[in-house]
Amino acid sequence: MYLFYTMANFQGTVLMITGILLVVCIILIIVFLYNSKTELEWPPLVGDCPDYWIDLSGNGARCVNVHDLGTCTNSDPKYEHLNMNFTTYDDCAKFNWAQGCGVSWDGITYGYGMTSPCEPTTTETTTT
């Protein structure tokens, strides 16, 4: 009988310690996730070319629409794909072009939350 009581007491202690450790771990995970969420800028990386386009130059100077996506087409002969140079475009111009052509662009057409890159950033000012 004593052995059973000792074993039950041991199991209860182990279960209680395990429960406390689980709660502490969950709290730490929540704190770490909250802190990492508040320190990140979005989008972390914006591509030089629209989604599914090929960047032949490596810097956005020659983006080729090899899948002929979107509504903007090239007037060149058949099998000629649309080539664009986006190095001189700012984010707002890229956004307007992509929206007009029906092309998705990670970090440009989505990734800004509820605002577009053309909307001015709001800063609080106090007037006296």
PDB file of C-alpha atoms in Angstrom, residues 57-120:
ATOM      1  CA  SER A  57      19.491  41.610 -66.287  1.00  0.00           C
ATOM      2  CA  GLY A  58      19.607  40.775 -62.579  1.00  0.00           C
ATOM      3  CA  ASN A  59      18.568  44.283 -61.496  1.00  0.00           C
ATOM      4  CA  GLY A  60      15.108  44.804 -63.012  1.00  0.00           C
ATOM      5  CA  ALA A  61      16.405  46.494 -66.162  1.00  0.00           C
ATOM      6  CA  ARG A  62      15.067  43.745 -68.442  1.00  0.00           C
ATOM      7  CA  CYS A  63      11.987  41.974 -67.125  1.00  0.00           C
ATOM      8  CA  VAL A  64      10.409  39.575 -69.617  1.00  0.00           C
ATOM      9  CA  ASN A  65       6.824  38.333 -69.436  1.00  0.00           C
ATOM     10  CA  VAL A  66       7.572  34.804 -70.660  1.00  0.00           C
ATOM     11  CA  HIS A  67       4.108  33.501 -69.704  1.00  0.00           C
ATOM     12  CA  ASP A  68       2.265  36.454 -71.308  1.00  0.00           C
ATOM     13  CA  LEU A  69       0.400  37.190 -68.072  1.00  0.00           C
ATOM     14  CA  GLY A  70      -1.944  40.127 -67.600  1.00  0.00           C
ATOM     15  CA  THR A  71      -3.789  42.328 -70.042  1.00  0.00           C
ATOM     16  CA  CYS A  72      -0.872  44.396 -71.363  1.00  0.00           C
ATOM     17  CA  THR A  73       0.430  42.764 -74.484  1.00  0.00           C
ATOM     18  CA  ASN A  74       3.302  43.427 -76.790  1.00  0.00           C
ATOM     19  CA  SER A  75       2.515  44.688 -80.283  1.00  0.00           C
ATOM     20  CA  ASP A  76       5.540  42.861 -81.664  1.00  0.00           C
ATOM     21  CA  PRO A  77       5.081  39.715 -83.756  1.00  0.00           C
ATOM     22  CA  LYS A  78       3.853  36.469 -82.266  1.00  0.00           C
ATOM     23  CA  TYR A  79       6.187  34.745 -79.780  1.00  0.00           C
ATOM     24  CA  GLU A  80       7.757  38.069 -78.816  1.00  0.00           C
ATOM     25  CA  HIS A  81       7.239  38.636 -75.099  1.00  0.00           C
ATOM     26  CA  LEU A  82       6.742  41.968 -73.394  1.00  0.00           C
ATOM     27  CA  ASN A  83      10.034  43.454 -72.113  1.00  0.00           C
ATOM     28  CA  MET A  84       9.995  46.154 -69.450  1.00  0.00           C
ATOM     29  CA  ASN A  85      12.610  48.192 -67.597  1.00  0.00           C
ATOM     30  CA  PHE A  86      11.436  48.884 -64.033  1.00  0.00           C
ATOM     31  CA  THR A  87      14.639  50.439 -62.659  1.00  0.00           C
ATOM     32  CA  THR A  88      13.322  54.002 -62.974  1.00  0.00           C
ATOM     33  CA  TYR A  89       9.862  53.255 -61.541  1.00  0.00           C
ATOM     34  CA  ASP A  90       9.076  54.037 -57.916  1.00  0.00           C
ATOM     35  CA  ASP A  91       6.721  51.766 -55.951  1.00  0.00           C
ATOM     36  CA  CYS A  92       3.670  53.884 -56.771  1.00  0.00           C
ATOM     37  CA  ALA A  93       4.384  53.785 -60.517  1.00  0.00           C
ATOM     38  CA  LYS A  94       4.958  50.023 -60.345  1.00  0.00           C
ATOM     39  CA  PHE A  95       1.669  49.634 -58.451  1.00  0.00           C
ATOM     40  CA  ASN A  96      -0.298  51.681 -60.993  1.00  0.00           C
ATOM     41  CA  TRP A  97       1.269  49.829 -63.928  1.00  0.00           C
ATOM     42  CA  ALA A  98       0.636  46.396 -62.371  1.00  0.00           C
ATOM     43  CA  GLN A  99      -2.977  47.248 -61.497  1.00  0.00           C
ATOM     44  CA  GLY A 100      -3.588  48.586 -65.009  1.00  0.00           C
ATOM     45  CA  CYS A 101      -2.142  45.463 -66.602  1.00  0.00           C
ATOM     46  CA  GLY A 102      -3.716  42.961 -64.210  1.00  0.00           C
ATOM     47  CA  VAL A 103      -0.350  41.651 -63.033  1.00  0.00           C
ATOM     48  CA  SER A 104       0.462  40.597 -59.463  1.00  0.00           C
ATOM     49  CA  TRP A 105       3.694  41.794 -57.890  1.00  0.00           C
ATOM     50  CA  ASP A 106       4.714  40.627 -54.432  1.00  0.00           C
ATOM     51  CA  GLY A 107       5.332  43.650 -52.222  1.00  0.00           C
ATOM     52  CA  ILE A 108       3.806  46.049 -54.760  1.00  0.00           C
ATOM     53  CA  THR A 109       0.214  45.004 -55.547  1.00  0.00           C
ATOM     54  CA  TYR A 110      -0.154  43.214 -52.218  1.00  0.00           C
ATOM     55  CA  GLY A 111       1.844  43.117 -49.033  1.00  0.00           C
ATOM     56  CA  TYR A 112       1.176  46.690 -47.943  1.00  0.00           C
ATOM     57  CA  GLY A 113      -1.797  45.656 -45.830  1.00  0.00           C
ATOM     58  CA  MET A 114      -4.878  47.705 -46.553  1.00  0.00           C
ATOM     59  CA  THR A 115      -3.023  50.566 -48.252  1.00  0.00           C
ATOM     60  CA  SER A 116      -1.272  50.940 -51.562  1.00  0.00           C
ATOM     61  CA  PRO A 117       2.261  52.305 -51.950  1.00  0.00           C
ATOM     62  CA  CYS A 118       0.729  55.408 -53.556  1.00  0.00           C
ATOM     63  CA  GLU A 119      -0.969  56.524 -50.358  1.00  0.00           C
ATOM     64  CA  PRO A 120       1.133  58.932 -48.321  1.00  0.00           C
TER      65      PRO A 120
END
